[in-house]
mmCIF file of C-alpha atoms in Angstrom:
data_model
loop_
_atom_site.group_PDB
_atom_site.id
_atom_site.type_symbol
_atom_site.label_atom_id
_atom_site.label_comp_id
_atom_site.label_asym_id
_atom_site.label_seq_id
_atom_site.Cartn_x
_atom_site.Cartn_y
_atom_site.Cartn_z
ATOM 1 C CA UNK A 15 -5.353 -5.500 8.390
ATOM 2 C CA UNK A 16 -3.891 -8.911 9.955
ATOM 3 C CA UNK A 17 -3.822 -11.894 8.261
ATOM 4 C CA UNK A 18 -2.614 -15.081 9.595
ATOM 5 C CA UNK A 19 -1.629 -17.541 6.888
ATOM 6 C CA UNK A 20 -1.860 -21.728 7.878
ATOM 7 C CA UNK A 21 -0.858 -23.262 4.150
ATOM 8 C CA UNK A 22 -1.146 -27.326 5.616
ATOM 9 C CA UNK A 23 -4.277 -27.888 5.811
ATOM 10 C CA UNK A 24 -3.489 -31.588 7.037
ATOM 11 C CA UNK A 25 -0.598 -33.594 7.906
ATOM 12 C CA UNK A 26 -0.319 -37.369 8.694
ATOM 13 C CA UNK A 27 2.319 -38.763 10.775
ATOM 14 C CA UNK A 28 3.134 -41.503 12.182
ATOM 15 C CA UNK A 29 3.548 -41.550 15.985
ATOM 16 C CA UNK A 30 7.200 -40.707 16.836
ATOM 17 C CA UNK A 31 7.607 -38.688 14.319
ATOM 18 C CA UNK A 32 8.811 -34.974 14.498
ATOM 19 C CA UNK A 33 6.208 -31.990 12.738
ATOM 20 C CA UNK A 34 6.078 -29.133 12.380
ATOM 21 C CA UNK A 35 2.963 -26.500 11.703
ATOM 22 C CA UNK A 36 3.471 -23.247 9.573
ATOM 23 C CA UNK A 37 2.038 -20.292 10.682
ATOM 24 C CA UNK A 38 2.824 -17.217 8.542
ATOM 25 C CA UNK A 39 1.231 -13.325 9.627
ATOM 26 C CA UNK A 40 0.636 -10.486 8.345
ATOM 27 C CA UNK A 41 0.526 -7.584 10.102
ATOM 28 C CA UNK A 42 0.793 -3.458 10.341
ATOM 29 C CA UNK A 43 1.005 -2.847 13.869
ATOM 30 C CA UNK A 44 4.635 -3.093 15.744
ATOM 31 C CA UNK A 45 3.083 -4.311 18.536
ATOM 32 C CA UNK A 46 1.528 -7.605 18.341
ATOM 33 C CA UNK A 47 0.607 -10.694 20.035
ATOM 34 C CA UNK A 48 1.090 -14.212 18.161
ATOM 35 C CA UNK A 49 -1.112 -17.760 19.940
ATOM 36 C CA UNK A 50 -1.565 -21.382 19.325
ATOM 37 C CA UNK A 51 -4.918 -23.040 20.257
ATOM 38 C CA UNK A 52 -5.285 -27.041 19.876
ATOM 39 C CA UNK A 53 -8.527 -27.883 19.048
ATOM 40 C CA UNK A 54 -9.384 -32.384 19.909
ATOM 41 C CA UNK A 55 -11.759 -33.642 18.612
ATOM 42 C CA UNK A 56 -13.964 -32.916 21.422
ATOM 43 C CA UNK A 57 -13.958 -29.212 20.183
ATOM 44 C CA UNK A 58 -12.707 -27.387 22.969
ATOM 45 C CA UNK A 59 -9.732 -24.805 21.868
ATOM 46 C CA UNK A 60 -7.502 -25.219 24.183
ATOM 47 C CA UNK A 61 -4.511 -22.065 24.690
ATOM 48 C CA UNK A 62 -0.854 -23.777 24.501
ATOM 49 C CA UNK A 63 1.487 -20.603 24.112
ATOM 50 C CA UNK A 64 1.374 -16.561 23.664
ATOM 51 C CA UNK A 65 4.746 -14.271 21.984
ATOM 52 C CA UNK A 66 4.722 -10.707 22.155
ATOM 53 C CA UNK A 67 6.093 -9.227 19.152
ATOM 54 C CA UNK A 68 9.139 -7.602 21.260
ATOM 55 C CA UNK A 69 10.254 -11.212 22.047
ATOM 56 C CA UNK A 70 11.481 -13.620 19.583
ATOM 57 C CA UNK A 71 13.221 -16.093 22.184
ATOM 58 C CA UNK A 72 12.334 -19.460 21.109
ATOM 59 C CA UNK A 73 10.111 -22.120 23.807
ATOM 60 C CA UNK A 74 9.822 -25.321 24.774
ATOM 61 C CA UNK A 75 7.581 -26.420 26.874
ATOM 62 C CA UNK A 76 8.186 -30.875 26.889
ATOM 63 C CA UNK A 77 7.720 -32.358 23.577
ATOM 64 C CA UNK A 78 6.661 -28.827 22.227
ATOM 65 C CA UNK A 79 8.950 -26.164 20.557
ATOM 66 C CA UNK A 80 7.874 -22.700 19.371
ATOM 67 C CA UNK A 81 10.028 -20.623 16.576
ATOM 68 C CA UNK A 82 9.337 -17.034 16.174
ATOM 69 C CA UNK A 83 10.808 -15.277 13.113
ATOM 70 C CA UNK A 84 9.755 -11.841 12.726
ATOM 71 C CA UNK A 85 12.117 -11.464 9.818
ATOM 72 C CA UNK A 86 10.196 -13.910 7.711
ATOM 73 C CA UNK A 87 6.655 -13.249 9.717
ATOM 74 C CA UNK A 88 6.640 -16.726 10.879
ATOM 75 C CA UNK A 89 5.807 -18.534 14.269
ATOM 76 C CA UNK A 90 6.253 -22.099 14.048
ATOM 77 C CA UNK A 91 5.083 -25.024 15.993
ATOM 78 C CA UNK A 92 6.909 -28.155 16.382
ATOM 79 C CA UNK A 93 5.971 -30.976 18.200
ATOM 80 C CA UNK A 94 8.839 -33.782 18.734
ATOM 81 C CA UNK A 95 8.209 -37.406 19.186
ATOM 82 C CA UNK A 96 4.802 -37.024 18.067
ATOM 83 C CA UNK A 97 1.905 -39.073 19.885
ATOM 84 C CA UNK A 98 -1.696 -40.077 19.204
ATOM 85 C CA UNK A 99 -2.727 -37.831 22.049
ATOM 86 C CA UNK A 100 -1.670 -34.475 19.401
ATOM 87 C CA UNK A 101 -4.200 -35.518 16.732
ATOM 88 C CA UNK A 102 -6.220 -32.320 16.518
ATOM 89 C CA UNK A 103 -6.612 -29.037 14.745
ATOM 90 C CA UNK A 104 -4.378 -26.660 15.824
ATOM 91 C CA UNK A 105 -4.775 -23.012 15.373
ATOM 92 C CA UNK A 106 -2.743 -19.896 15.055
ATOM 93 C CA UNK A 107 -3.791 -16.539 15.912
ATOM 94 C CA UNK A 108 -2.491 -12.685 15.838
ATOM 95 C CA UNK A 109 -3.525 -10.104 18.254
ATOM 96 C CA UNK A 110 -2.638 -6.676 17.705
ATOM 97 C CA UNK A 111 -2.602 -3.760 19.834
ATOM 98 C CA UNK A 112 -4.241 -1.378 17.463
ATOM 99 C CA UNK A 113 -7.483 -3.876 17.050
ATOM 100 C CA UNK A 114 -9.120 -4.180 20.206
ATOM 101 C CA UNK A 115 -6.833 -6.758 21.026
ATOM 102 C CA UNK A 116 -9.451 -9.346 19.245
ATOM 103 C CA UNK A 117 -7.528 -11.949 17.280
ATOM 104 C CA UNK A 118 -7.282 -13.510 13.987
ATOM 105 C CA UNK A 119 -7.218 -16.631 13.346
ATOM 106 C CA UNK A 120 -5.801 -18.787 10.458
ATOM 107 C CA UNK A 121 -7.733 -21.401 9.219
ATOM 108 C CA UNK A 122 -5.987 -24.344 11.498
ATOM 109 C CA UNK A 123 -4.209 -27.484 10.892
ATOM 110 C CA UNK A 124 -5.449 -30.642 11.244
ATOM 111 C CA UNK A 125 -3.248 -33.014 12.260
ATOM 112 C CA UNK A 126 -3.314 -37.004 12.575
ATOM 113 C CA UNK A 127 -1.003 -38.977 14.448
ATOM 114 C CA UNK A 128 -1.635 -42.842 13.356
ATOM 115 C CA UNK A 129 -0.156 -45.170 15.505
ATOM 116 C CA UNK B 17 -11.937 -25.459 38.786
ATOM 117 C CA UNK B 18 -12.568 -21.698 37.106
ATOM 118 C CA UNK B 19 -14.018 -22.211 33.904
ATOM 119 C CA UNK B 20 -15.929 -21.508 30.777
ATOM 120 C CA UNK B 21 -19.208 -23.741 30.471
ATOM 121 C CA UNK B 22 -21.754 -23.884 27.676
ATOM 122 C CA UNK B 23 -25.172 -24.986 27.657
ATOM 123 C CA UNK B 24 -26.469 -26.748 25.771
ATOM 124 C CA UNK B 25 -23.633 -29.047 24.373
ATOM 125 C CA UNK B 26 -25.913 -29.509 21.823
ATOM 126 C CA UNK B 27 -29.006 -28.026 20.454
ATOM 127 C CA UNK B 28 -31.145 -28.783 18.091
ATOM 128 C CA UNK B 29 -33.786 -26.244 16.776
ATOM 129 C CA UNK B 30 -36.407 -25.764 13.660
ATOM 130 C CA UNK B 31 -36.107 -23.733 10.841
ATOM 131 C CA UNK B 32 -37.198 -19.817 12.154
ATOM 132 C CA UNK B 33 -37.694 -20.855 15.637
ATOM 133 C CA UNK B 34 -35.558 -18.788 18.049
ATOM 134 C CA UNK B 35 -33.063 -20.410 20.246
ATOM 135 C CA UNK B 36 -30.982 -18.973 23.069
ATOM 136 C CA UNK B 37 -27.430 -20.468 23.586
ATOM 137 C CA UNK B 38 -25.713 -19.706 27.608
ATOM 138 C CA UNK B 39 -22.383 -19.449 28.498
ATOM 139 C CA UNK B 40 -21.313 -18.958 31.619
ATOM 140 C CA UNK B 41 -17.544 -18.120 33.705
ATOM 141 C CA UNK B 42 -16.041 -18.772 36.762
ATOM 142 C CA UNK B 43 -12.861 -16.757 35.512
ATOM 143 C CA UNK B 44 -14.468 -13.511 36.588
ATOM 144 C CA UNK B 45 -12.910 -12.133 32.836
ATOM 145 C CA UNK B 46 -14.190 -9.017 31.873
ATOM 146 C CA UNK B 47 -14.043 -9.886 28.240
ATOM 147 C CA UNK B 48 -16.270 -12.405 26.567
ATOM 148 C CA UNK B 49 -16.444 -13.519 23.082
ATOM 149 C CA UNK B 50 -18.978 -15.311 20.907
ATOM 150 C CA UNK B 51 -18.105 -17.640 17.953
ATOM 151 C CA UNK B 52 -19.237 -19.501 14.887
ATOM 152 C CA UNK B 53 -17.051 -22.304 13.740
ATOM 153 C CA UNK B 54 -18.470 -24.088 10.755
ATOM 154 C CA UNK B 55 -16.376 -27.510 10.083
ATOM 155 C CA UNK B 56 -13.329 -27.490 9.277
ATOM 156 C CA UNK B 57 -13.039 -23.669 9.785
ATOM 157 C CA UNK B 58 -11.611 -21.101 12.118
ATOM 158 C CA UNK B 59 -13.500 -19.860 14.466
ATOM 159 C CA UNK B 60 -15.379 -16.156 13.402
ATOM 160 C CA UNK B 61 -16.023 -13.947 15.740
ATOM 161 C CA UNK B 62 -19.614 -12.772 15.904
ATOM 162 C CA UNK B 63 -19.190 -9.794 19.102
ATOM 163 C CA UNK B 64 -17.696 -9.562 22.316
ATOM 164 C CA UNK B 65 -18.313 -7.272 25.659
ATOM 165 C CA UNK B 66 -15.756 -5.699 27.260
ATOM 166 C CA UNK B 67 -17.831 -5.681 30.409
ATOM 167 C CA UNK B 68 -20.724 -4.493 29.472
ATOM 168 C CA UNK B 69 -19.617 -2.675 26.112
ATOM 169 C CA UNK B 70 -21.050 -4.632 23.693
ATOM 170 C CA UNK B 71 -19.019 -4.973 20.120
ATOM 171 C CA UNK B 72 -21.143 -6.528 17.109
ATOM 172 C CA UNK B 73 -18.694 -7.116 14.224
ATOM 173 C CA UNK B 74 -19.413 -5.706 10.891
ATOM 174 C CA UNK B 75 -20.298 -8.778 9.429
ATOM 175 C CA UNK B 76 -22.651 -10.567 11.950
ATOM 176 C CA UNK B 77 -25.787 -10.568 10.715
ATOM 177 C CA UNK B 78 -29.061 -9.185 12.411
ATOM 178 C CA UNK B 79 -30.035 -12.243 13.046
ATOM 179 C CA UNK B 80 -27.818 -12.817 16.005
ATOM 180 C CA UNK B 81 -27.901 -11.035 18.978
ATOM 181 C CA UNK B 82 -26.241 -11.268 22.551
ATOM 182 C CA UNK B 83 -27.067 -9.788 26.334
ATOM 183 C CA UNK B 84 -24.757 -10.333 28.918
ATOM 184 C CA UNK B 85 -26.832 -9.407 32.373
ATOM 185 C CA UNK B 86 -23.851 -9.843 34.445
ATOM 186 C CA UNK B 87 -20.017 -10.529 34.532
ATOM 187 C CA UNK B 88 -20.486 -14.645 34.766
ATOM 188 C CA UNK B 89 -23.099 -15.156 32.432
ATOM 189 C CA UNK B 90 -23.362 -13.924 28.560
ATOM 190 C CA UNK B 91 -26.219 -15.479 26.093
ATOM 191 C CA UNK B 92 -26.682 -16.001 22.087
ATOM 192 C CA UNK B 93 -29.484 -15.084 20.743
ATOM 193 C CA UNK B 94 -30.935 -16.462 17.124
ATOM 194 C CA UNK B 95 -33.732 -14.999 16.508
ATOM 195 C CA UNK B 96 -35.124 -16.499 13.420
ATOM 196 C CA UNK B 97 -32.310 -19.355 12.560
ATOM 197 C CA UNK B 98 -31.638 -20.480 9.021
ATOM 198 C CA UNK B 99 -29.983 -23.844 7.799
ATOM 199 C CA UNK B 100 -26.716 -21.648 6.617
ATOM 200 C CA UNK B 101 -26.575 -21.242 10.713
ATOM 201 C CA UNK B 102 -25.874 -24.724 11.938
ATOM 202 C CA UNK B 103 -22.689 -24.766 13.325
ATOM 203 C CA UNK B 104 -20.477 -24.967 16.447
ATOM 204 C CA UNK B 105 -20.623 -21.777 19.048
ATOM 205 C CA UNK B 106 -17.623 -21.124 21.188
ATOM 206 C CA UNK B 107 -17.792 -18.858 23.803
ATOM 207 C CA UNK B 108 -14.322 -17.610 25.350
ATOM 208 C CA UNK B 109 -13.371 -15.102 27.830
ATOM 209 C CA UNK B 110 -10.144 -13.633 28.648
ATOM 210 C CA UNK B 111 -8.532 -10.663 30.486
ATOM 211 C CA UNK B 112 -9.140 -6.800 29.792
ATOM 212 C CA UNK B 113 -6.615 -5.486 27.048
ATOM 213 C CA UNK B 114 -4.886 -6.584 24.221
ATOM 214 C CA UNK B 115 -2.672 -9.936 24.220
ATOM 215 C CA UNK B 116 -4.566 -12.066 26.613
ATOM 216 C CA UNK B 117 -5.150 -15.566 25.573
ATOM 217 C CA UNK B 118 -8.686 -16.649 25.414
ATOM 218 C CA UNK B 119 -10.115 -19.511 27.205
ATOM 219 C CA UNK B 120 -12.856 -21.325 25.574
ATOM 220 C CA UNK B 121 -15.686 -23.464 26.885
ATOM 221 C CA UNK B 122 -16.661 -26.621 25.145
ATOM 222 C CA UNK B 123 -18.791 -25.496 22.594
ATOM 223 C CA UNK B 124 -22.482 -25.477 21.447
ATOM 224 C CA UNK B 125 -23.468 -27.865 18.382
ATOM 225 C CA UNK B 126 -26.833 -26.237 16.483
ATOM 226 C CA UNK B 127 -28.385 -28.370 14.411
ATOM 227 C CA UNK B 128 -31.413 -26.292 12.190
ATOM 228 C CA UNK B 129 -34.200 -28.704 10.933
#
C-alpha cells in the first residue's frame, strides 16, 4: 500500500525566508512516481514537479528546489527567498506503477508567507 | 488555452435533492478523475475513467455516481446528498498510464442545506 507522510501541517514565515516542506513515502513498488501540487487559496491544484523513482537528480526550477532521497523515502520541497505569492497548501503525492497509476496524496502543507 | 473547467464554481443544493456537477477538457486526456476535498484535507478520490472504463473506488459511497458521454465532458452525480457531503469537487485529467501529472480545474464548492 502507499502512504505519503506530510508531518507540518503549517508553517509561518516571513517573506524572504528559506522553507522547506517534508514529504516522506511509503511504498512497495520499485517503480514509482513522486508530485507536488500547490493548492492558493483560490483552490485550484496546480502541478509544479514529477520524479520517477529511477531518478534521484535534484531540481531547481527559480526560487524552487526539489530533494529526492530514496534512501530515507523522502522528496523535499524547498522554496528560497520565500514570497507572499507561495502562501498556499502544497501537496505531495506518490504514483506507483502497480496501482493504476492513481496517486496518493498526503494530507498537504499549508503554508503562510507574512510580509 | 487547453484546460480543465468546472461548472458550477459553486453550488448550493437541499438536503436529498439530487445535483449534477460538469466538468469539462480541452486537454483531449483520456483519463479523468473525480474528487472530494473536505477543508483542510487532501483530496480523495471518488472514481476515474480511463476512457470510458469507469473505476468506482472501494470506498465511494452509492450515493455518488459519474457518466462521462464523451472524451471532453465527464459529470458527478449526487443522487440523494447529505450534509456529511458538502465539500469541494476537483475534477482532473491527465494522460493514459501511470506517472502523468494531473491537471485540475478550479473546483466545485457544494453547500447542502
Amino acid at each position: 500500500a502507499q502512504k505519503v507522510t506530510q508531518a507540518q501541517t503549517e508553517i509561518s514565515v516571513v517573506e524572504k525566508e528559506d522553507v522547506t516542506l517534508d514529504c516522506v513515502y511509503e511504498t512497495r513498488d520499485t517503480t514509482y512516481y513522486l508530485f507536488w501540487y500547490k493548492q492558493p487559496p483560490s483552490g485550484e491544484l496546480v502541478f509544479l514537479i514529477r520524479r520517477n523513482s529511477f531518478d534521484e537528480q535534484n531540481e531547481i526550477s527559480g526560487r524552487y528546489s526539489w530533494n529526492f532521497q530514496k534512501s530515507t523515502s523522502s522528496f523535499n520541497f524547498t522554496i528560497t527567498a520565500s514570497q507572499v505569492v507561495d502562501s498556499a497548501v502544497y501537496f505531495c503525492a506518490l504514483s506507483e506503477k502497480n496501482n493504476a497509476g492513481k496517486s496518493t496524496f498526503g494530507d498537504g502543507t499549508t503554508l503562510t508567507v507574512k510580509p | 488555452d487547453a484546460m480543465v473547467i468546472q461548472n458550477p464554481r459553486y453550488q448550493v443544493t437541499q438536503f436529498g435533492k439530487p445535483v449534477t456537477l460538469s466538468c469539462s477538457q480541452t486537454l483531449n486526456h483520456n483519463v479523468m478523475y473525480w474528487y472530494q476535498q473536505k477543508s483542510s484535507q487532501a483530496p480523495k478520490l471518488l472514481f476515474h475513467y480511463y476512457d470510458k472504463d469507469f473505476n468506482n473506488e472501494a470506498d465511494t459511497p452509492d450515493n455518488f455516481q459519474s457518466r462521462r458521454p464523451n472524451t471532453s465532458f465527464c459529470f458527478l452525480d449526487i443522487r440523494s446528498p447529505g450534509l456529511g457531503d458538502a465539500a469541494m469537487y476537483l475534477c482532473a485529467t491527465s494522460g493514459t498510464g501511470y506517472g502523468y501529472e494531473q491537471y485540475f480545474g478550479p473546483g466545485t464548492r457544494l453547500t447542502v442545506t
